[in-house]
Amino acid sequence: MAGQITYRSTRGGSSGLTFEQAVFEGLAPDGGLMVPDKVPDVSKTYKGWSKLSFADLAFEIASLFCSQDEIPHADLREILSRSYKS
């Protein structure tokens, strides 16, 4: 992914937040929801996801929205694996 995705409020009161800031903020101070400024283009990769387990698919998607600097990929994979363990 080129560059880090930032997050903003749907009501325009907050912008430029990191993934971590957006998660800890919850609802924006203006009452809006925190959403990414852009949605990554997965048109060339999504077909390869069809055979992934749910936890692996969740990792592929979540890693697009959370930088390696904020949650290292090994940790993110472990968090998602434990979250979706049956």
PDB file of C-alpha atoms in Angstrom:
ATOM      1  CA  MET A   1       0.000   0.000   0.000  1.00  0.00           C
ATOM      2  CA  ALA A   2       1.395   3.366  -0.925  1.00  0.00           C
ATOM      3  CA  GLY A   3       1.215   5.808   1.962  1.00  0.00           C
ATOM      4  CA  GLN A   4      -0.673   5.569   5.206  1.00  0.00           C
ATOM      5  CA  ILE A   5      -4.439   5.902   5.163  1.00  0.00           C
ATOM      6  CA  THR A   6      -5.829   8.620   7.395  1.00  0.00           C
ATOM      7  CA  TYR A   7      -9.282   8.861   8.877  1.00  0.00           C
ATOM      8  CA  ARG A   8     -11.875  11.622   9.075  1.00  0.00           C
ATOM      9  CA  SER A   9     -15.288  12.274  10.545  1.00  0.00           C
ATOM     10  CA  THR A  10     -18.331  11.849   8.317  1.00  0.00           C
ATOM     11  CA  ARG A  11     -19.448  15.261   9.583  1.00  0.00           C
ATOM     12  CA  GLY A  12     -16.193  17.011   8.734  1.00  0.00           C
ATOM     13  CA  GLY A  13     -15.098  18.031  12.224  1.00  0.00           C
ATOM     14  CA  SER A  14     -12.008  15.809  12.422  1.00  0.00           C
ATOM     15  CA  SER A  15      -9.524  14.697   9.783  1.00  0.00           C
ATOM     16  CA  GLY A  16      -6.002  13.400   9.317  1.00  0.00           C
ATOM     17  CA  LEU A  17      -6.232  10.850  12.135  1.00  0.00           C
ATOM     18  CA  THR A  18      -4.195   7.661  12.162  1.00  0.00           C
ATOM     19  CA  PHE A  19      -5.853   4.255  12.527  1.00  0.00           C
ATOM     20  CA  GLU A  20      -4.941   4.193  16.222  1.00  0.00           C
ATOM     21  CA  GLN A  21      -6.312   7.684  16.841  1.00  0.00           C
ATOM     22  CA  ALA A  22      -9.549   6.862  15.007  1.00  0.00           C
ATOM     23  CA  VAL A  23     -10.074   3.659  16.987  1.00  0.00           C
ATOM     24  CA  PHE A  24      -9.467   5.319  20.330  1.00  0.00           C
ATOM     25  CA  GLU A  25     -11.582   8.325  19.338  1.00  0.00           C
ATOM     26  CA  GLY A  26     -14.613   6.127  18.645  1.00  0.00           C
ATOM     27  CA  LEU A  27     -17.227   8.632  17.573  1.00  0.00           C
ATOM     28  CA  ALA A  28     -15.768  11.922  16.405  1.00  0.00           C
ATOM     29  CA  PRO A  29     -16.312  14.936  18.684  1.00  0.00           C
ATOM     30  CA  ASP A  30     -18.834  16.244  16.134  1.00  0.00           C
ATOM     31  CA  GLY A  31     -20.860  13.022  16.459  1.00  0.00           C
ATOM     32  CA  GLY A  32     -19.750  11.639  13.096  1.00  0.00           C
ATOM     33  CA  LEU A  33     -18.305   8.243  12.357  1.00  0.00           C
ATOM     34  CA  MET A  34     -14.601   7.832  11.637  1.00  0.00           C
ATOM     35  CA  VAL A  35     -14.023   6.617   8.069  1.00  0.00           C
ATOM     36  CA  PRO A  36     -10.908   6.240   5.920  1.00  0.00           C
ATOM     37  CA  ASP A  37     -10.064   9.113   3.571  1.00  0.00           C
ATOM     38  CA  LYS A  38      -9.691   6.600   0.749  1.00  0.00           C
ATOM     39  CA  VAL A  39     -10.521   2.981   0.038  1.00  0.00           C
ATOM     40  CA  PRO A  40      -7.611   0.943  -1.305  1.00  0.00           C
ATOM     41  CA  ASP A  41      -7.955  -0.503  -4.808  1.00  0.00           C
ATOM     42  CA  VAL A  42      -8.078  -4.293  -4.502  1.00  0.00           C
ATOM     43  CA  SER A  43      -9.302  -4.956  -8.034  1.00  0.00           C
ATOM     44  CA  LYS A  44      -6.113  -6.834  -8.916  1.00  0.00           C
ATOM     45  CA  THR A  45      -5.921  -8.911  -5.738  1.00  0.00           C
ATOM     46  CA  TYR A  46      -9.383  -9.692  -4.426  1.00  0.00           C
ATOM     47  CA  LYS A  47      -9.933 -12.781  -6.594  1.00  0.00           C
ATOM     48  CA  GLY A  48      -6.987 -14.450  -4.887  1.00  0.00           C
ATOM     49  CA  TRP A  49      -8.764 -14.080  -1.547  1.00  0.00           C
ATOM     50  CA  SER A  50     -11.551 -16.553  -2.405  1.00  0.00           C
ATOM     51  CA  LYS A  51      -9.787 -19.555  -0.885  1.00  0.00           C
ATOM     52  CA  LEU A  52      -8.599 -17.846   2.311  1.00  0.00           C
ATOM     53  CA  SER A  53      -9.904 -18.713   5.752  1.00  0.00           C
ATOM     54  CA  PHE A  54     -12.066 -16.038   7.346  1.00  0.00           C
ATOM     55  CA  ALA A  55      -9.217 -14.971   9.668  1.00  0.00           C
ATOM     56  CA  ASP A  56      -6.773 -14.707   6.752  1.00  0.00           C
ATOM     57  CA  LEU A  57      -9.293 -12.735   4.713  1.00  0.00           C
ATOM     58  CA  ALA A  58      -9.858 -10.401   7.660  1.00  0.00           C
ATOM     59  CA  PHE A  59      -6.082  -9.898   7.882  1.00  0.00           C
ATOM     60  CA  GLU A  60      -5.777  -9.062   4.170  1.00  0.00           C
ATOM     61  CA  ILE A  61      -8.505  -6.451   4.478  1.00  0.00           C
ATOM     62  CA  ALA A  62      -7.532  -5.019   7.880  1.00  0.00           C
ATOM     63  CA  SER A  63      -3.877  -4.677   6.869  1.00  0.00           C
ATOM     64  CA  LEU A  64      -4.973  -2.281   4.117  1.00  0.00           C
ATOM     65  CA  PHE A  65      -6.398   0.099   6.709  1.00  0.00           C
ATOM     66  CA  CYS A  66      -3.882  -0.225   9.549  1.00  0.00           C
ATOM     67  CA  SER A  67      -0.210   0.527   8.999  1.00  0.00           C
ATOM     68  CA  GLN A  68       2.538  -1.893   9.941  1.00  0.00           C
ATOM     69  CA  ASP A  69       3.910   0.895  12.177  1.00  0.00           C
ATOM     70  CA  GLU A  70       0.737   0.953  14.275  1.00  0.00           C
ATOM     71  CA  ILE A  71       0.103  -2.779  14.547  1.00  0.00           C
ATOM     72  CA  PRO A  72       2.886  -5.007  13.173  1.00  0.00           C
ATOM     73  CA  HIS A  73       1.449  -7.497  10.680  1.00  0.00           C
ATOM     74  CA  ALA A  74       2.442 -10.502  12.789  1.00  0.00           C
ATOM     75  CA  ASP A  75       0.508  -9.040  15.738  1.00  0.00           C
ATOM     76  CA  LEU A  76      -2.491  -8.114  13.583  1.00  0.00           C
ATOM     77  CA  ARG A  77      -2.580 -11.636  12.128  1.00  0.00           C
ATOM     78  CA  GLU A  78      -2.460 -13.122  15.650  1.00  0.00           C
ATOM     79  CA  ILE A  79      -5.219 -10.803  16.924  1.00  0.00           C
ATOM     80  CA  LEU A  80      -7.488 -11.726  14.017  1.00  0.00           C
ATOM     81  CA  SER A  81      -6.659 -15.410  14.234  1.00  0.00           C
ATOM     82  CA  ARG A  82      -7.627 -15.496  17.909  1.00  0.00           C
ATOM     83  CA  SER A  83     -10.718 -13.356  17.264  1.00  0.00           C
ATOM     84  CA  TYR A  84     -12.112 -15.740  14.661  1.00  0.00           C
ATOM     85  CA  LYS A  85     -11.027 -19.008  16.267  1.00  0.00           C
ATOM     86  CA  SER A  86     -13.949 -21.368  16.629  1.00  0.00           C
TER      87      SER A  86
END
